[in-house]
């Protein structure tokens, strides 16, 4: 009886081993796509080894499409138009592509495998995205759950960005987490500071990258990020600028305000910042400084639920309350809205702005929600 | 598939905690408990979704919902289902506190999906593990007419 069991285990083990060898050989010969050519914008051509995703193939050639999910097909930032060679749309992509995008042959670069020559179209701005190595020179608490991270650039030594843009920071493995992911964070520093960038990072429950920043990253460590990215920036105009943010949504607003101060903007600017209680409020002194530097700038912080011992004589209620009251008193046809914060806050503020005559085409925010 | 449930894949600590059982065994055991309580996964998911929808209105502040106090936090970004089902779920975390019982439950939008679609309440000791009985005890309010089928 025991002999039969041992024999059966041995036979099954042998079959497994043979199948594994066959799979390895098959992959070597049948999944060998050789060298493939990627033609970009009918202009540039790249030679890559077939078999990897389009996103990885482009990364290997230092062309960085935005991507915040590590190529899992979940963030949908890496959309690009593929005019030739992409094959059929995968089920992992279809949920993230609109009907119009499907018609326009837009695909997720992380889901498209390079098996033959491809022709793709991407924005010229993406060629400006670089990979940076930087040193952490400051890591300090802004609130109990938001940290300021200052990075000094080492390679390349300078970054050129438009205020409002973001970068994608890569975590390093840490206990229990072996995977490297990258997450998008808005730049919080002025764009005339080219050698350092500031980020404001809020600890996300169960977040892989934010936990690394909050509990494992140390000053003096080196990190990798790619950027700059994003289409959130100041638009031309003469009407009032209405900014609304909450939490780490403060970050791009600081960069935008630095720019408005630098150009000595004469536009009227009102910035509503929503917090639950005073412990969620930060950068108030910096905002007071901007009020002195920018001629027509007003900072309006509002607390929705001040703690019993909070001394507070400012606005109270959800951020939409003072925003709505303010918009009702102003002439909004030329006003522009700039938003950054949680998706819930964005949705509520967009609705309030729409109800008060600021149409969606004049409301700007980064869609990395 | 089980690897997607581990730490550092989709979330920092994963979905299994210290539970060494196979996912199917975890599901089977919770299903047995649910049946004994006379509830279904879908009805529990409806109840949990209701608290998320009500809590969202507070924009991260506390909201009174029946006898409970709800706080919903909604961060930017999306997470996939560890069962590899297509679709993404917003990074929403709800805390439902019962002042009378001095107890709370904490769960994510993905938890609601995992319960509704896969009858998966999380491994024992995992961050968003929900004990079916505790969910019913803490969220016991009369809102059935408001229940929604989303999530």
mmCIF file of C-alpha atoms in Angstrom, chain A:
data_model
loop_
_atom_site.group_PDB
_atom_site.id
_atom_site.type_symbol
_atom_site.label_atom_id
_atom_site.label_comp_id
_atom_site.label_asym_id
_atom_site.label_seq_id
_atom_site.Cartn_x
_atom_site.Cartn_y
_atom_site.Cartn_z
ATOM 1 C CA UNK A 1 0.000 0.000 0.000
ATOM 2 C CA UNK A 2 2.757 2.447 1.056
ATOM 3 C CA UNK A 3 4.738 1.545 -2.068
ATOM 4 C CA UNK A 4 1.758 2.446 -4.249
ATOM 5 C CA UNK A 5 1.392 5.830 -2.560
ATOM 6 C CA UNK A 6 5.086 6.621 -2.948
ATOM 7 C CA UNK A 7 4.963 5.509 -6.592
ATOM 8 C CA UNK A 8 1.890 7.673 -7.274
ATOM 9 C CA UNK A 9 3.505 10.726 -5.659
ATOM 10 C CA UNK A 10 6.690 10.119 -7.623
ATOM 11 C CA UNK A 11 4.803 9.765 -10.917
ATOM 12 C CA UNK A 12 2.737 12.907 -10.291
ATOM 13 C CA UNK A 13 5.864 14.811 -9.272
ATOM 14 C CA UNK A 14 7.614 13.651 -12.428
ATOM 15 C CA UNK A 15 4.706 14.712 -14.630
ATOM 16 C CA UNK A 16 4.709 18.144 -12.945
ATOM 17 C CA UNK A 17 8.422 18.552 -13.506
ATOM 18 C CA UNK A 18 8.129 17.562 -17.199
ATOM 19 C CA UNK A 19 5.209 19.969 -17.699
ATOM 20 C CA UNK A 20 7.173 22.793 -16.043
ATOM 21 C CA UNK A 21 10.133 22.188 -18.347
ATOM 22 C CA UNK A 22 7.799 22.145 -21.383
ATOM 23 C CA UNK A 23 6.268 25.449 -20.243
ATOM 24 C CA UNK A 24 9.673 27.103 -19.843
ATOM 25 C CA UNK A 25 10.764 25.848 -23.271
ATOM 26 C CA UNK A 26 7.466 26.925 -24.834
ATOM 27 C CA UNK A 27 7.791 30.392 -23.370
ATOM 28 C CA UNK A 28 11.346 30.625 -24.680
ATOM 29 C CA UNK A 29 10.422 29.670 -28.238
ATOM 30 C CA UNK A 30 6.740 30.352 -28.777
ATOM 31 C CA UNK A 31 6.410 33.538 -26.692
ATOM 32 C CA UNK A 32 9.556 34.979 -28.153
ATOM 33 C CA UNK A 33 8.333 37.973 -30.104
ATOM 34 C CA UNK A 34 11.810 39.153 -31.024
ATOM 35 C CA UNK A 35 12.560 42.796 -31.660
ATOM 36 C CA UNK A 36 9.546 45.030 -32.232
ATOM 37 C CA UNK A 37 9.335 48.606 -33.443
ATOM 38 C CA UNK A 38 7.189 51.174 -31.692
ATOM 39 C CA UNK A 39 6.467 54.216 -33.825
ATOM 40 C CA UNK A 40 5.450 57.259 -31.791
ATOM 41 C CA UNK A 41 3.415 60.071 -33.343
ATOM 42 C CA UNK A 42 4.505 58.889 -36.831
ATOM 43 C CA UNK A 43 7.855 60.420 -36.033
ATOM 44 C CA UNK A 44 10.055 58.679 -33.468
ATOM 45 C CA UNK A 45 10.801 54.962 -33.583
ATOM 46 C CA UNK A 46 11.971 52.731 -30.767
ATOM 47 C CA UNK A 47 13.335 49.209 -30.970
ATOM 48 C CA UNK A 48 12.224 47.066 -28.031
ATOM 49 C CA UNK A 49 12.240 43.398 -27.146
ATOM 50 C CA UNK A 50 8.725 42.015 -27.532
ATOM 51 C CA UNK A 51 6.858 40.296 -24.751
ATOM 52 C CA UNK A 52 6.504 43.036 -22.151
ATOM 53 C CA UNK A 53 3.655 45.510 -21.753
ATOM 54 C CA UNK A 54 3.708 48.674 -23.828
ATOM 55 C CA UNK A 55 4.023 50.667 -20.603
ATOM 56 C CA UNK A 56 7.138 48.723 -19.529
ATOM 57 C CA UNK A 57 8.611 48.878 -23.021
ATOM 58 C CA UNK A 58 8.238 52.669 -23.087
ATOM 59 C CA UNK A 59 9.623 52.973 -19.544
ATOM 60 C CA UNK A 60 12.687 50.993 -20.608
ATOM 61 C CA UNK A 61 13.263 53.668 -23.238
ATOM 62 C CA UNK A 62 12.799 56.465 -20.639
ATOM 63 C CA UNK A 63 9.387 57.455 -21.928
ATOM 64 C CA UNK A 64 7.118 57.612 -18.905
ATOM 65 C CA UNK A 65 3.373 57.484 -19.318
ATOM 66 C CA UNK A 66 1.531 58.379 -16.115
ATOM 67 C CA UNK A 67 0.789 55.244 -14.094
ATOM 68 C CA UNK A 68 -0.105 54.948 -10.441
ATOM 69 C CA UNK A 69 -1.075 51.293 -10.093
ATOM 70 C CA UNK A 70 2.135 49.583 -11.098
ATOM 71 C CA UNK A 71 0.665 48.311 -14.372
ATOM 72 C CA UNK A 72 -2.245 46.439 -12.822
ATOM 73 C CA UNK A 73 -4.798 48.095 -15.086
ATOM 74 C CA UNK A 74 -6.567 49.910 -12.302
ATOM 75 C CA UNK A 75 -5.653 53.590 -12.425
ATOM 76 C CA UNK A 76 -6.202 54.139 -16.179
ATOM 77 C CA UNK A 77 -3.620 56.935 -16.296
ATOM 78 C CA UNK A 78 -1.615 55.217 -19.025
ATOM 79 C CA UNK A 79 -4.210 55.624 -21.750
ATOM 80 C CA UNK A 80 -2.771 56.157 -25.205
ATOM 81 C CA UNK A 81 -3.976 55.847 -28.760
ATOM 82 C CA UNK A 82 -2.679 52.786 -30.605
ATOM 83 C CA UNK A 83 -3.334 52.996 -34.301
ATOM 84 C CA UNK A 84 -1.660 49.735 -35.336
ATOM 85 C CA UNK A 85 -0.731 46.394 -33.850
ATOM 86 C CA UNK A 86 -2.557 46.410 -30.508
ATOM 87 C CA UNK A 87 -4.890 43.463 -31.030
ATOM 88 C CA UNK A 88 -8.298 43.256 -29.400
ATOM 89 C CA UNK A 89 -9.337 45.157 -26.284
ATOM 90 C CA UNK A 90 -8.976 43.015 -23.149
ATOM 91 C CA UNK A 91 -11.745 42.684 -20.556
ATOM 92 C CA UNK A 92 -9.325 44.260 -18.064
ATOM 93 C CA UNK A 93 -9.335 47.419 -20.183
ATOM 94 C CA UNK A 94 -12.911 47.738 -21.379
ATOM 95 C CA UNK A 95 -14.297 48.793 -17.986
ATOM 96 C CA UNK A 96 -11.913 51.747 -17.969
ATOM 97 C CA UNK A 97 -12.470 52.971 -21.520
ATOM 98 C CA UNK A 98 -15.439 55.030 -22.697
ATOM 99 C CA UNK A 99 -17.272 54.211 -25.902
ATOM 100 C CA UNK A 100 -15.637 57.204 -27.545
ATOM 101 C CA UNK A 101 -12.178 56.092 -26.419
ATOM 102 C CA UNK A 102 -12.804 52.612 -27.778
ATOM 103 C CA UNK A 103 -13.814 54.130 -31.123
ATOM 104 C CA UNK A 104 -10.696 56.302 -31.052
ATOM 105 C CA UNK A 105 -8.541 53.209 -30.451
ATOM 106 C CA UNK A 106 -7.441 54.364 -27.023
ATOM 107 C CA UNK A 107 -5.942 51.559 -24.922
ATOM 108 C CA UNK A 108 -4.306 51.054 -21.547
ATOM 109 C CA UNK A 109 -0.570 50.813 -22.208
ATOM 110 C CA UNK A 110 -0.099 48.557 -19.183
ATOM 111 C CA UNK A 111 -2.485 45.946 -20.600
ATOM 112 C CA UNK A 112 -1.266 45.907 -24.201
ATOM 113 C CA UNK A 113 1.518 43.402 -24.758
ATOM 114 C CA UNK A 114 4.108 44.253 -27.377
ATOM 115 C CA UNK A 115 3.955 41.245 -29.701
ATOM 116 C CA UNK A 116 4.476 42.984 -33.035
ATOM 117 C CA UNK A 117 5.251 46.434 -34.405
ATOM 118 C CA UNK A 118 3.035 49.147 -32.914
ATOM 119 C CA UNK A 119 2.104 52.679 -33.912
ATOM 120 C CA UNK A 120 1.037 54.885 -31.027
ATOM 121 C CA UNK A 121 0.115 58.485 -30.409
ATOM 122 C CA UNK A 122 0.960 60.243 -27.180
ATOM 123 C CA UNK A 123 1.085 63.857 -26.063
ATOM 124 C CA UNK A 124 4.390 65.603 -26.799
ATOM 125 C CA UNK A 125 4.301 66.798 -23.172
ATOM 126 C CA UNK A 126 4.941 63.232 -22.055
ATOM 127 C CA UNK A 127 8.459 63.424 -23.474
ATOM 128 C CA UNK A 128 9.201 65.972 -20.750
ATOM 129 C CA UNK A 129 8.506 63.402 -18.020
ATOM 130 C CA UNK A 130 11.756 62.154 -16.509
ATOM 131 C CA UNK A 131 12.848 59.750 -13.848
ATOM 132 C CA UNK A 132 14.535 61.482 -10.896
ATOM 133 C CA UNK A 133 16.665 60.304 -8.035
ATOM 134 C CA UNK A 134 16.349 62.530 -4.985
ATOM 135 C CA UNK A 135 17.341 62.709 -1.330
ATOM 136 C CA UNK A 136 14.875 63.230 1.487
ATOM 137 C CA UNK A 137 16.056 66.411 3.191
ATOM 138 C CA UNK A 138 12.969 67.106 5.300
ATOM 139 C CA UNK A 139 10.161 64.909 6.563
ATOM 140 C CA UNK A 140 7.948 66.569 9.152
ATOM 141 C CA UNK A 141 4.405 66.454 10.453
ATOM 142 C CA UNK A 142 2.021 69.106 9.191
ATOM 143 C CA UNK A 143 -0.895 67.485 11.040
ATOM 144 C CA UNK A 144 -1.395 64.143 12.790
ATOM 145 C CA UNK A 145 -1.891 62.464 9.385
ATOM 146 C CA UNK A 146 -0.188 64.722 6.827
ATOM 147 C CA UNK A 147 3.564 64.936 6.355
ATOM 148 C CA UNK A 148 5.656 67.440 4.432
ATOM 149 C CA UNK A 149 8.278 65.643 2.355
ATOM 150 C CA UNK A 150 11.056 67.742 0.835
ATOM 151 C CA UNK A 151 13.176 66.114 -1.857
ATOM 152 C CA UNK A 152 16.513 67.442 -3.032
ATOM 153 C CA UNK A 153 17.131 66.411 -6.641
ATOM 154 C CA UNK A 154 20.304 64.489 -7.349
ATOM 155 C CA UNK A 155 19.923 63.089 -10.864
ATOM 156 C CA UNK A 156 18.847 65.082 -12.867
ATOM 157 C CA UNK A 157 19.605 68.026 -10.605
ATOM 158 C CA UNK A 158 16.716 70.224 -11.699
ATOM 159 C CA UNK A 159 13.033 69.876 -12.457
ATOM 160 C CA UNK A 160 10.925 72.217 -14.554
ATOM 161 C CA UNK A 161 7.204 72.047 -13.960
ATOM 162 C CA UNK A 162 4.036 74.064 -14.169
ATOM 163 C CA UNK A 163 2.509 74.953 -10.787
ATOM 164 C CA UNK A 164 -0.325 72.486 -10.110
ATOM 165 C CA UNK A 165 1.410 69.465 -11.646
ATOM 166 C CA UNK A 166 2.204 66.244 -9.795
ATOM 167 C CA UNK A 167 4.919 63.606 -9.636
ATOM 168 C CA UNK A 168 4.745 59.852 -9.043
ATOM 169 C CA UNK A 169 6.757 58.640 -6.082
ATOM 170 C CA UNK A 170 7.951 55.025 -5.830
ATOM 171 C CA UNK A 171 8.002 53.297 -2.481
ATOM 172 C CA UNK A 172 10.742 50.904 -1.422
ATOM 173 C CA UNK A 173 9.955 47.456 -0.024
ATOM 174 C CA UNK A 174 9.398 47.385 3.746
ATOM 175 C CA UNK A 175 8.339 44.705 6.230
ATOM 176 C CA UNK A 176 5.394 42.742 4.834
ATOM 177 C CA UNK A 177 5.404 44.806 1.619
ATOM 178 C CA UNK A 178 7.727 43.560 -1.099
ATOM 179 C CA UNK A 179 5.962 45.246 -3.985
ATOM 180 C CA UNK A 180 7.061 48.575 -5.441
ATOM 181 C CA UNK A 181 4.203 50.848 -6.438
ATOM 182 C CA UNK A 182 4.113 54.479 -7.483
ATOM 183 C CA UNK A 183 1.564 57.011 -6.317
ATOM 184 C CA UNK A 184 0.733 60.510 -7.521
ATOM 185 C CA UNK A 185 1.403 63.524 -5.280
ATOM 186 C CA UNK A 186 1.017 67.176 -6.210
ATOM 187 C CA UNK A 187 4.066 69.417 -5.973
ATOM 188 C CA UNK A 188 3.636 71.950 -3.163
ATOM 189 C CA UNK A 189 6.613 74.177 -3.895
ATOM 190 C CA UNK A 190 7.078 77.139 -6.270
ATOM 191 C CA UNK A 191 8.290 76.314 -9.752
ATOM 192 C CA UNK A 192 11.192 78.758 -9.574
ATOM 193 C CA UNK A 193 12.654 76.390 -6.967
ATOM 194 C CA UNK A 194 14.084 73.833 -9.375
ATOM 195 C CA UNK A 195 16.457 71.897 -7.107
ATOM 196 C CA UNK A 196 13.975 70.817 -4.414
ATOM 197 C CA UNK A 197 10.327 69.865 -4.397
ATOM 198 C CA UNK A 198 7.853 69.695 -1.532
ATOM 199 C CA UNK A 199 5.069 67.106 -1.305
ATOM 200 C CA UNK A 200 2.247 66.850 1.229
ATOM 201 C CA UNK A 201 1.349 63.230 1.889
ATOM 202 C CA UNK A 202 -1.646 62.118 3.889
ATOM 203 C CA UNK A 203 -1.624 58.677 5.488
ATOM 204 C CA UNK A 204 -4.209 56.544 3.692
ATOM 205 C CA UNK A 205 -5.701 53.627 5.671
ATOM 206 C CA UNK A 206 -3.974 50.487 4.369
ATOM 207 C CA UNK A 207 -2.102 52.597 1.798
ATOM 208 C CA UNK A 208 1.095 50.947 0.588
ATOM 209 C CA UNK A 209 3.003 54.087 -0.425
ATOM 210 C CA UNK A 210 1.685 56.493 2.231
ATOM 211 C CA UNK A 211 2.457 53.999 5.031
ATOM 212 C CA UNK A 212 5.993 53.776 3.709
ATOM 213 C CA UNK A 213 6.360 57.575 3.780
ATOM 214 C CA UNK A 214 4.809 57.948 7.234
ATOM 215 C CA UNK A 215 6.335 54.991 9.037
ATOM 216 C CA UNK A 216 9.456 53.857 7.196
ATOM 217 C CA UNK A 217 11.025 56.630 5.117
ATOM 218 C CA UNK A 218 13.830 58.582 6.820
ATOM 219 C CA UNK A 219 15.611 61.861 6.140
ATOM 220 C CA UNK A 220 18.788 61.179 4.177
ATOM 221 C CA UNK A 221 17.297 58.295 2.182
ATOM 222 C CA UNK A 222 17.284 58.328 -1.598
ATOM 223 C CA UNK A 223 14.037 57.906 -3.515
ATOM 224 C CA UNK A 224 12.906 57.619 -7.121
ATOM 225 C CA UNK A 225 10.079 59.567 -8.733
ATOM 226 C CA UNK A 226 8.881 60.404 -12.227
ATOM 227 C CA UNK A 227 7.340 63.639 -13.386
ATOM 228 C CA UNK A 228 6.114 66.256 -13.838
ATOM 229 C CA UNK A 229 2.617 65.284 -14.972
ATOM 230 C CA UNK A 230 -0.912 66.597 -15.024
ATOM 231 C CA UNK A 231 -3.093 69.258 -16.553
ATOM 232 C CA UNK A 232 -4.027 71.135 -13.399
ATOM 233 C CA UNK A 233 -2.572 74.623 -13.843
ATOM 234 C CA UNK A 234 -3.636 78.274 -13.860
ATOM 235 C CA UNK A 235 -5.695 79.235 -16.879
ATOM 236 C CA UNK A 236 -5.676 82.633 -18.549
ATOM 237 C CA UNK A 237 -8.553 84.854 -17.550
ATOM 238 C CA UNK A 238 -9.634 88.046 -15.871
ATOM 239 C CA UNK A 239 -12.362 86.719 -13.582
ATOM 240 C CA UNK A 240 -12.056 85.787 -9.955
ATOM 241 C CA UNK A 241 -10.154 82.649 -9.007
ATOM 242 C CA UNK A 242 -12.021 80.486 -6.506
ATOM 243 C CA UNK A 243 -9.818 77.816 -4.939
ATOM 244 C CA UNK A 244 -11.207 75.040 -2.762
ATOM 245 C CA UNK A 245 -9.181 72.335 -1.050
ATOM 246 C CA UNK A 246 -9.111 70.057 1.930
ATOM 247 C CA UNK A 247 -6.395 67.964 3.581
ATOM 248 C CA UNK A 248 -3.358 67.348 1.392
ATOM 249 C CA UNK A 249 -5.271 69.078 -1.417
ATOM 250 C CA UNK A 250 -3.444 72.111 -0.003
ATOM 251 C CA UNK A 251 -0.319 71.054 -1.932
ATOM 252 C CA UNK A 252 -1.003 72.258 -5.485
ATOM 253 C CA UNK A 253 -2.711 75.380 -4.136
ATOM 254 C CA UNK A 254 0.551 76.428 -2.443
ATOM 255 C CA UNK A 255 2.338 76.048 -5.760
ATOM 256 C CA UNK A 256 -0.381 77.984 -7.625
ATOM 257 C CA UNK A 257 -0.354 80.771 -5.005
ATOM 258 C CA UNK A 258 3.439 81.002 -5.205
ATOM 259 C CA UNK A 259 3.070 81.538 -8.944
ATOM 260 C CA UNK A 260 0.318 84.150 -8.476
ATOM 261 C CA UNK A 261 2.562 85.950 -5.976
ATOM 262 C CA UNK A 262 5.549 85.773 -8.315
ATOM 263 C CA UNK A 263 3.659 87.299 -11.245
ATOM 264 C CA UNK A 264 2.003 89.828 -8.897
ATOM 265 C CA UNK A 265 -1.438 88.806 -10.117
ATOM 266 C CA UNK A 266 -4.089 91.485 -9.923
ATOM 267 C CA UNK A 267 -6.942 88.975 -10.108
ATOM 268 C CA UNK A 268 -9.223 88.536 -7.139
ATOM 269 C CA UNK A 269 -8.465 85.198 -5.496
ATOM 270 C CA UNK A 270 -10.435 83.509 -2.712
ATOM 271 C CA UNK A 271 -9.246 80.215 -1.252
ATOM 272 C CA UNK A 272 -11.669 78.085 0.780
ATOM 273 C CA UNK A 273 -9.956 75.400 2.853
ATOM 274 C CA UNK A 274 -12.124 72.782 4.552
ATOM 275 C CA UNK A 275 -11.093 70.996 7.729
ATOM 276 C CA UNK A 276 -13.005 69.030 10.334
ATOM 277 C CA UNK A 277 -11.377 70.647 13.371
ATOM 278 C CA UNK A 278 -8.334 72.776 14.163
ATOM 279 C CA UNK A 279 -6.107 69.715 14.292
ATOM 280 C CA UNK A 280 -6.732 69.307 10.540
ATOM 281 C CA UNK A 281 -5.743 72.882 9.791
ATOM 282 C CA UNK A 282 -2.197 73.707 8.675
ATOM 283 C CA UNK A 283 -0.164 76.207 6.624
ATOM 284 C CA UNK A 284 -2.234 79.067 8.057
ATOM 285 C CA UNK A 285 0.854 81.252 8.556
ATOM 286 C CA UNK A 286 1.907 80.626 4.952
ATOM 287 C CA UNK A 287 -1.577 81.622 3.795
ATOM 288 C CA UNK A 288 -1.371 84.813 5.866
ATOM 289 C CA UNK A 289 1.927 85.538 4.158
ATOM 290 C CA UNK A 290 0.303 85.081 0.746
ATOM 291 C CA UNK A 291 -2.439 87.503 1.830
ATOM 292 C CA UNK A 292 0.282 90.127 2.224
ATOM 293 C CA UNK A 293 2.100 89.230 -0.999
ATOM 294 C CA UNK A 294 -0.885 88.845 -3.351
ATOM 295 C CA UNK A 295 -2.910 92.064 -3.562
ATOM 296 C CA UNK A 296 -6.436 90.621 -3.768
ATOM 297 C CA UNK A 297 -6.057 87.260 -2.067
ATOM 298 C CA UNK A 298 -8.251 86.055 0.807
ATOM 299 C CA UNK A 299 -7.873 82.778 2.704
ATOM 300 C CA UNK A 300 -11.102 81.341 4.121
ATOM 301 C CA UNK A 301 -10.597 78.301 6.345
ATOM 302 C CA UNK A 302 -13.740 76.585 7.597
ATOM 303 C CA UNK A 303 -14.171 73.966 10.304
ATOM 304 C CA UNK A 304 -17.050 71.528 9.939
ATOM 305 C CA UNK A 305 -16.895 70.099 13.469
ATOM 306 C CA UNK A 306 -14.531 72.026 15.743
ATOM 307 C CA UNK A 307 -13.403 70.118 18.834
ATOM 308 C CA UNK A 308 -14.924 71.392 22.101
ATOM 309 C CA UNK A 309 -11.653 73.053 23.099
ATOM 310 C CA UNK A 310 -11.000 74.615 19.675
ATOM 311 C CA UNK A 311 -10.948 78.405 19.902
ATOM 312 C CA UNK A 312 -12.422 79.380 16.556
ATOM 313 C CA UNK A 313 -14.160 82.478 15.287
ATOM 314 C CA UNK A 314 -13.830 81.653 11.576
ATOM 315 C CA UNK A 315 -16.302 80.010 9.211
ATOM 316 C CA UNK A 316 -18.136 76.920 10.393
ATOM 317 C CA UNK A 317 -19.857 74.142 8.502
ATOM 318 C CA UNK A 318 -19.016 71.957 5.524
ATOM 319 C CA UNK A 319 -16.796 73.804 3.077
ATOM 320 C CA UNK A 320 -19.726 74.031 0.671
ATOM 321 C CA UNK A 321 -21.565 76.299 3.153
ATOM 322 C CA UNK A 322 -19.228 79.333 3.036
ATOM 323 C CA UNK A 323 -18.507 78.583 -0.637
ATOM 324 C CA UNK A 324 -22.206 78.684 -1.530
ATOM 325 C CA UNK A 325 -22.826 81.833 0.525
ATOM 326 C CA UNK A 326 -19.870 83.551 -1.138
ATOM 327 C CA UNK A 327 -20.780 82.544 -4.693
ATOM 328 C CA UNK A 328 -24.356 83.723 -4.222
ATOM 329 C CA UNK A 329 -23.047 87.253 -3.575
ATOM 330 C CA UNK A 330 -20.630 87.437 -6.489
ATOM 331 C CA UNK A 331 -20.791 87.808 -10.221
ATOM 332 C CA UNK A 332 -19.618 84.442 -11.521
ATOM 333 C CA UNK A 333 -19.673 84.535 -15.352
ATOM 334 C CA UNK A 334 -15.892 84.874 -15.629
ATOM 335 C CA UNK A 335 -14.935 83.103 -12.413
ATOM 336 C CA UNK A 336 -12.747 80.006 -12.501
ATOM 337 C CA UNK A 337 -12.756 77.209 -9.952
ATOM 338 C CA UNK A 338 -9.610 75.304 -8.889
ATOM 339 C CA UNK A 339 -10.208 72.277 -6.692
ATOM 340 C CA UNK A 340 -8.100 69.670 -4.934
ATOM 341 C CA UNK A 341 -9.125 67.251 -2.221
ATOM 342 C CA UNK A 342 -11.081 64.094 -1.604
ATOM 343 C CA UNK A 343 -13.437 62.925 -4.371
ATOM 344 C CA UNK A 344 -16.392 63.538 -2.054
ATOM 345 C CA UNK A 345 -15.372 67.142 -1.495
ATOM 346 C CA UNK A 346 -14.714 67.645 -5.213
ATOM 347 C CA UNK A 347 -18.160 66.351 -6.146
ATOM 348 C CA UNK A 348 -19.878 68.544 -3.563
ATOM 349 C CA UNK A 349 -17.947 71.678 -4.582
ATOM 350 C CA UNK A 350 -18.456 71.137 -8.319
ATOM 351 C CA UNK A 351 -22.204 70.891 -7.663
ATOM 352 C CA UNK A 352 -22.148 74.082 -5.565
ATOM 353 C CA UNK A 353 -20.178 75.929 -8.238
ATOM 354 C CA UNK A 354 -22.459 74.699 -11.039
ATOM 355 C CA UNK A 355 -25.528 75.790 -9.044
ATOM 356 C CA UNK A 356 -24.042 79.253 -8.789
ATOM 357 C CA UNK A 357 -23.194 79.755 -12.436
ATOM 358 C CA UNK A 358 -19.627 78.463 -12.673
ATOM 359 C CA UNK A 359 -19.937 75.977 -15.482
ATOM 360 C CA UNK A 360 -17.884 72.779 -15.518
ATOM 361 C CA UNK A 361 -15.645 74.052 -18.338
ATOM 362 C CA UNK A 362 -14.361 76.686 -15.897
ATOM 363 C CA UNK A 363 -13.732 74.271 -13.047
ATOM 364 C CA UNK A 364 -10.295 72.632 -12.924
ATOM 365 C CA UNK A 365 -8.976 69.717 -10.879
ATOM 366 C CA UNK A 366 -6.686 66.790 -11.350
ATOM 367 C CA UNK A 367 -8.610 63.672 -12.185
ATOM 368 C CA UNK A 368 -6.208 61.370 -10.372
ATOM 369 C CA UNK A 369 -9.102 60.432 -8.125
#
